[in-house]
Coordinates of C-alpha atoms and ligand atoms in Angstrom, one line a residue:
X1 CA 108.0 131.3 111.3
X2 CA 107.1 128.2 111.7
X3 CA 104.4 125.3 111.9
X4 CA 102.8 122.0 110.9
X5 CA 100.6 121.9 108.4
X6 CA 97.2 120.6 109.6
X7 CA 95.1 121.1 106.2
X8 CA 95.2 120.6 102.4
X9 CA 92.5 121.9 100.3
X10 CA 93.5 122.0 96.1
X11 CA 97.0 124.4 96.4
X12 CA 95.6 126.2 99.8
X13 CA 97.2 125.0 103.3
X14 CA 96.4 125.5 106.6
X15 CA 99.7 126.3 108.5
X16 CA 99.4 125.9 112.4
X17 CA 101.8 127.8 114.7
X18 CA 102.2 129.3 117.7
X19 CA 100.7 132.0 117.1
X20 CA 97.7 130.6 115.3
X21 CA 96.1 128.7 112.1
X22 CA 97.8 130.8 108.8
X23 CA 96.2 130.1 105.0
X24 CA 98.8 129.9 103.0
X25 CA 100.2 128.8 99.4
X26 CA 103.2 126.9 98.0
X27 CA 105.4 129.5 96.5
X28 CA 106.4 128.5 93.0
X29 CA 109.7 127.0 93.6
X30 CA 108.8 123.7 94.9
X31 CA 106.4 123.2 92.0
X32 CA 109.8 123.4 90.1
X33 CA 110.9 121.1 92.5
X34 CA 108.2 118.8 92.3
X35 CA 108.0 118.5 96.3
X36 CA 104.8 119.4 96.8
X37 CA 103.8 119.5 101.0
X38 CA 101.8 117.4 102.7
X39 CA 99.9 117.4 105.8
X40 CA 102.2 116.5 108.9
X41 CA 105.8 118.5 107.3
X42 CA 107.1 121.1 109.0
X43 CA 107.7 124.3 107.7
X44 CA 108.9 128.1 107.7
X45 CA 106.0 130.5 106.8
X46 CA 106.3 133.8 105.4
X47 CA 103.1 136.0 108.2
X48 CA 102.9 138.9 106.0
X49 CA 102.5 136.9 102.5
X50 CA 101.0 134.2 103.4
X51 CA 103.4 132.2 101.3
X52 CA 105.5 128.7 102.5
X53 CA 109.4 128.9 102.3
X54 CA 110.3 126.2 103.1
X55 CA 109.6 122.5 103.9
X56 CA 111.3 120.7 106.4
X57 CA 112.7 117.3 105.6
X58 CA 110.9 114.5 106.6
X59 CA 110.7 111.7 108.4
X60 CA 108.3 109.3 106.6
X61 CA 105.5 109.8 104.6
X62 CA 102.8 107.6 103.9
X63 CA 100.4 107.8 100.8
X64 CA 96.7 107.4 101.1
X65 CA 95.9 109.5 102.8
X66 CA 99.3 111.5 101.7
X67 CA 100.6 112.6 105.2
X68 CA 104.2 113.2 106.1
X69 CA 106.0 112.9 110.1
X70 CA 103.5 109.9 111.3
X71 CA 104.6 108.3 115.0
X72 CA 102.0 106.3 115.5
X73 CA 99.7 104.0 114.6
X74 CA 96.8 103.3 116.9
X75 CA 95.6 100.1 115.4
X76 CA 92.0 99.2 115.9
X77 CA 91.1 96.2 116.5
X78 CA 87.2 94.5 117.1
X79 CA 87.5 90.3 119.2
X80 CA 84.1 90.5 118.3
X81 CA 81.4 91.7 115.3
X82 CA 83.7 91.6 112.8
X83 CA 84.5 88.9 114.3
X84 CA 88.6 88.6 115.6
X85 CA 91.0 88.2 112.3
X86 CA 94.6 87.6 114.6
X87 CA 95.8 87.4 110.3
X88 CA 95.1 91.1 109.9
X89 CA 96.3 92.4 113.0
X90 CA 99.5 90.6 112.6
X91 CA 99.4 92.2 109.2
X92 CA 98.9 96.1 110.2
X93 CA 101.9 95.5 112.8
X94 CA 104.0 94.6 109.9
X95 CA 103.6 97.3 107.3
X96 CA 103.6 99.8 110.2
X97 CA 106.5 98.8 111.5
X98 CA 107.7 98.7 108.0
X99 CA 107.2 102.6 107.6
X100 CA 108.9 102.9 111.0
X101 CA 106.0 103.9 112.6
X102 CA 105.4 102.8 115.8
X103 CA 101.7 100.4 116.2
X104 CA 99.6 101.0 119.2
X105 CA 97.2 97.8 119.6
X106 CA 93.3 99.2 120.7
X107 CA 91.3 96.3 121.0
X108 CA 87.6 97.1 121.3
X109 CA 84.2 95.3 121.5
X110 CA 85.5 93.1 125.1
X111 CA 81.8 93.7 126.5
X112 CA 80.6 91.8 123.8
X113 CA 82.6 88.4 125.2
X114 CA 81.9 85.5 127.8
X115 CA 84.1 85.5 130.3
X116 CA 85.5 82.4 128.8
X117 CA 87.1 84.4 125.9
X118 CA 87.6 87.8 128.0
X119 CA 90.3 85.5 129.6
X120 CA 91.6 84.3 125.9
X121 CA 91.5 88.0 124.9
X122 CA 93.4 89.3 127.8
X123 CA 96.1 86.1 127.5
X124 CA 96.4 87.6 123.7
X125 CA 96.9 91.2 124.7
X126 CA 99.4 90.2 127.6
X127 CA 101.5 87.9 124.8
X128 CA 101.4 91.7 122.5
X129 CA 102.6 93.8 126.0
X130 CA 105.0 90.8 125.8
X131 CA 106.9 91.1 122.9
X132 CA 106.9 95.4 123.2
X133 CA 103.6 96.8 122.0
X134 CA 101.9 99.2 124.0
X135 CA 98.3 97.5 124.1
X136 CA 94.8 98.8 125.3
X137 CA 90.9 98.3 125.2
X138 CA 88.7 101.3 123.6
X139 CA 88.0 101.6 127.6
X140 CA 91.0 102.8 128.1
X141 CA 91.5 106.6 126.9
X142 CA 93.0 107.9 129.3
X143 CA 96.5 105.3 129.0
X144 CA 95.9 106.4 126.0
X145 CA 96.1 109.9 125.6
X146 CA 99.6 109.7 127.9
X147 CA 101.3 107.7 124.8
X148 CA 99.7 110.0 122.3
X149 CA 101.3 113.7 124.2
X150 CA 102.7 115.9 121.1
X151 CA 102.3 113.1 118.7
X152 CA 101.3 112.9 114.9
X153 CA 98.8 109.6 114.9
X154 CA 96.7 107.4 112.2
X155 CA 94.1 105.6 112.7
X156 CA 93.2 102.0 111.3
X157 CA 91.9 98.8 111.6
X158 CA 88.5 97.2 109.9
X159 CA 85.4 98.7 109.1
X160 CA 83.2 98.3 112.2
X161 CA 85.6 98.1 114.2
X162 CA 85.1 101.4 115.8
X163 CA 87.2 104.0 114.9
X164 CA 85.2 106.3 114.9
X165 CA 83.6 105.5 118.6
X166 CA 87.3 105.6 119.8
X167 CA 87.6 108.9 118.3
X168 CA 84.8 110.2 119.9
X169 CA 85.5 109.6 122.9
X170 CA 88.9 110.9 122.6
X171 CA 86.8 114.5 122.1
X172 CA 83.2 114.8 122.0
X173 CA 82.5 117.8 119.9
X174 CA 83.9 115.5 116.7
X175 CA 80.6 114.1 116.7
X176 CA 82.1 111.7 114.4
X177 CA 78.9 109.8 112.6
X178 CA 79.6 105.6 113.6
X179 CA 78.5 102.6 111.4
X180 CA 78.7 104.8 108.5
X181 CA 80.3 103.2 104.9
X182 CA 82.6 106.2 104.9
X183 CA 85.6 106.7 106.4
X184 CA 86.9 110.0 105.8
X185 CA 86.4 112.7 109.1
X186 CA 86.7 115.7 106.3
X187 CA 84.7 114.4 103.7
X188 CA 82.2 116.6 101.2
X189 CA 82.4 119.3 99.2
X190 CA 86.2 119.2 99.1
X191 CA 87.0 115.8 96.9
X192 CA 90.1 117.4 95.0
X193 CA 92.5 117.1 97.6
X194 CA 91.7 117.2 101.0
X195 CA 93.8 115.9 104.1
X196 CA 93.4 117.3 107.4
X197 CA 95.0 116.5 110.6
X198 CA 92.5 117.0 114.1
X199 CA 94.0 118.6 116.9
X200 CA 92.7 116.8 120.0
X201 CA 94.3 118.2 123.3
X202 CA 98.1 117.7 122.4
X203 CA 98.0 115.7 120.3
X204 CA 97.4 115.6 116.2
X205 CA 95.1 112.5 114.5
X206 CA 94.0 112.1 111.1
X207 CA 91.8 110.2 109.3
X208 CA 92.8 108.1 106.8
X209 CA 90.6 106.2 104.3
X210 CA 92.7 103.8 102.4
X211 CA 94.8 103.2 105.5
X212 CA 93.7 100.2 105.8
X213 CA 93.6 98.6 102.1
X214 CA 97.6 98.9 102.4
X215 CA 99.4 95.8 101.4
X216 CA 102.8 94.0 101.5
X217 CA 103.0 94.9 97.4
X218 CA 106.1 97.6 98.4
X219 CA 107.7 95.2 101.7
X220 CA 110.3 92.4 101.1
X221 CA 111.1 89.3 102.8
X222 CA 113.5 90.5 104.7
X223 CA 111.8 93.5 105.8
X224 CA 108.8 91.3 106.6
X225 CA 110.8 89.4 108.6
X226 CA 112.3 91.5 110.7
X227 CA 109.0 93.0 111.7
X228 CA 107.9 89.5 113.6
X229 CA 110.4 91.3 116.5
X230 CA 110.4 88.3 119.2
X231 CA 111.7 86.7 115.8
X232 CA 114.8 88.8 116.9
X233 CA 116.5 86.8 120.0
X234 CA 116.3 83.5 118.1
X235 CA 120.3 83.1 116.7
X236 CA 119.4 80.6 114.0
X237 CA 122.9 78.0 112.9
X238 CA 121.7 79.6 109.4
X239 CA 122.2 82.8 109.2
X240 CA 120.5 84.6 107.2
X241 CA 117.3 81.8 108.0
X242 CA 114.3 83.0 107.0
X243 CA 112.6 80.5 109.8
X244 CA 111.1 78.3 107.4
X245 CA 111.9 75.6 105.3
X246 CA 115.5 75.5 107.3
X247 CA 116.5 72.9 109.1
X248 CA 117.2 73.5 113.0
X249 CA 115.9 76.2 113.1
X250 CA 114.9 78.4 116.6
X251 CA 112.1 80.5 116.1
X252 CA 110.0 76.9 114.3
X253 CA 111.1 75.1 117.7
X254 CA 109.8 78.2 120.2
X255 CA 107.1 78.0 118.6
X256 CA 106.3 74.2 119.5
X257 CA 107.4 75.8 122.8
X258 CA 105.1 77.4 123.2
X259 CA 107.0 80.6 122.9
X260 CA 106.2 82.3 120.0
X261 CA 102.2 82.8 119.4
X262 CA 102.0 80.1 116.5
X263 CA 98.7 82.6 114.2
X264 CA 101.7 84.7 114.9
X265 CA 103.8 82.3 113.4
X266 CA 101.6 81.0 110.7
X267 CA 100.3 84.7 110.1
X268 CA 104.4 85.4 109.3
X269 CA 104.4 82.3 107.1
X270 CA 101.1 83.0 104.6
X271 CA 102.8 86.4 104.1
X272 CA 106.3 85.5 103.4
X273 CA 104.9 82.7 100.8
X274 CA 103.5 85.3 98.9
X275 CA 105.8 87.4 97.7
Ligands
GDP1 N1 79.5 97.0 121.9 C1 80.5 97.7 121.5 N2 79.8 97.5 120.6 C2 81.0 99.2 119.9 C3 82.4 99.2 120.6 N3 82.9 100.2 119.7 C4 82.2 100.0 118.7 N4 80.7 99.8 118.9 C5 80.4 99.7 117.4 O1 80.0 99.0 116.4 C6 79.2 100.0 115.4 C7 80.9 100.8 114.6 O2 82.0 101.6 115.1 P1 81.9 102.9 114.5 O3 83.3 103.0 116.0 O4 81.5 103.3 113.8 O5 83.3 101.5 113.8 P2 84.3 102.1 112.2 O6 84.1 101.8 111.0 O7 85.6 101.6 112.5 O8 84.6 103.4 112.6 C8 79.0 100.7 116.1 O9 77.4 100.4 116.2 C9 79.6 101.4 117.3 O10 78.0 101.7 118.6 C10 82.5 98.5 121.5 O11 83.7 99.0 122.3 N5 81.4 97.7 122.2
MG2 MG1 84.4 105.0 111.5
ZN3 ZN1 115.2 79.8 111.6

């Protein structure tokens, strides 16, 4: 029978199938192959003996937390308390894109802004929409549900950004503590190896402690450049233009003409400079 691993505690794997949940062990073979089943893995199980027989190939794999086949990442960004950090936002967009996961932007705490500030945030949100991202506020849970349908989703963002509040809004039964330093939904007794996907309606959501501490360590300058999607339409005269010190760079011209958001370009330079 086919299923998805939704929870791992030590070496016990909970597999969700069309006929319910099964607590399974992995066959010894996996350990010999140095292939460790991850939350998110699609697998074939032996229902009678409660064994995972086979793992399906993975689409992608995250570490810290270990989870596979992630489709979407919700980047939760507060516009105040903590203050908006476009550097952090662009960094998360880039890293998530490089990992071949689709970023979804969710802005929070717009209620703390005055009229003028709100207008500016709307302009900013429109820029990110224009370059191709799906952008929401945390008031738009119904719209988010449509995007999340049938996906495996991780949630990331600064402490205090409103991640737990948003997840609670999606599923009142979860009742996560807000204002908590600890980010773990499933924390508690099982400190060994405990990763869990929570089913909300028709999608799976993973709590992701540590995910926000990702950096560009494993990414090349090229990958960072390609993750700035709005640069792609500019064919600079120099074929491998990094849009940095090159002359006649069309991306730099587009920044001057305000076609490209200045903060996006500055953050890009910041990221590649440190490589
Ligand atoms: N004013 C306002 N406060 C919010 C909003 N979203 C979350 N908060 C508050 O911000 C604080 C941190 O939220 P929390 O969900 O714990 O953030 P997390 O650390 O990202 O999980 C809590 O006191 C929430 O009540 C919002 O949209 N507006
Ligand atoms: Mg939280
Ligand atoms: Zn260029």
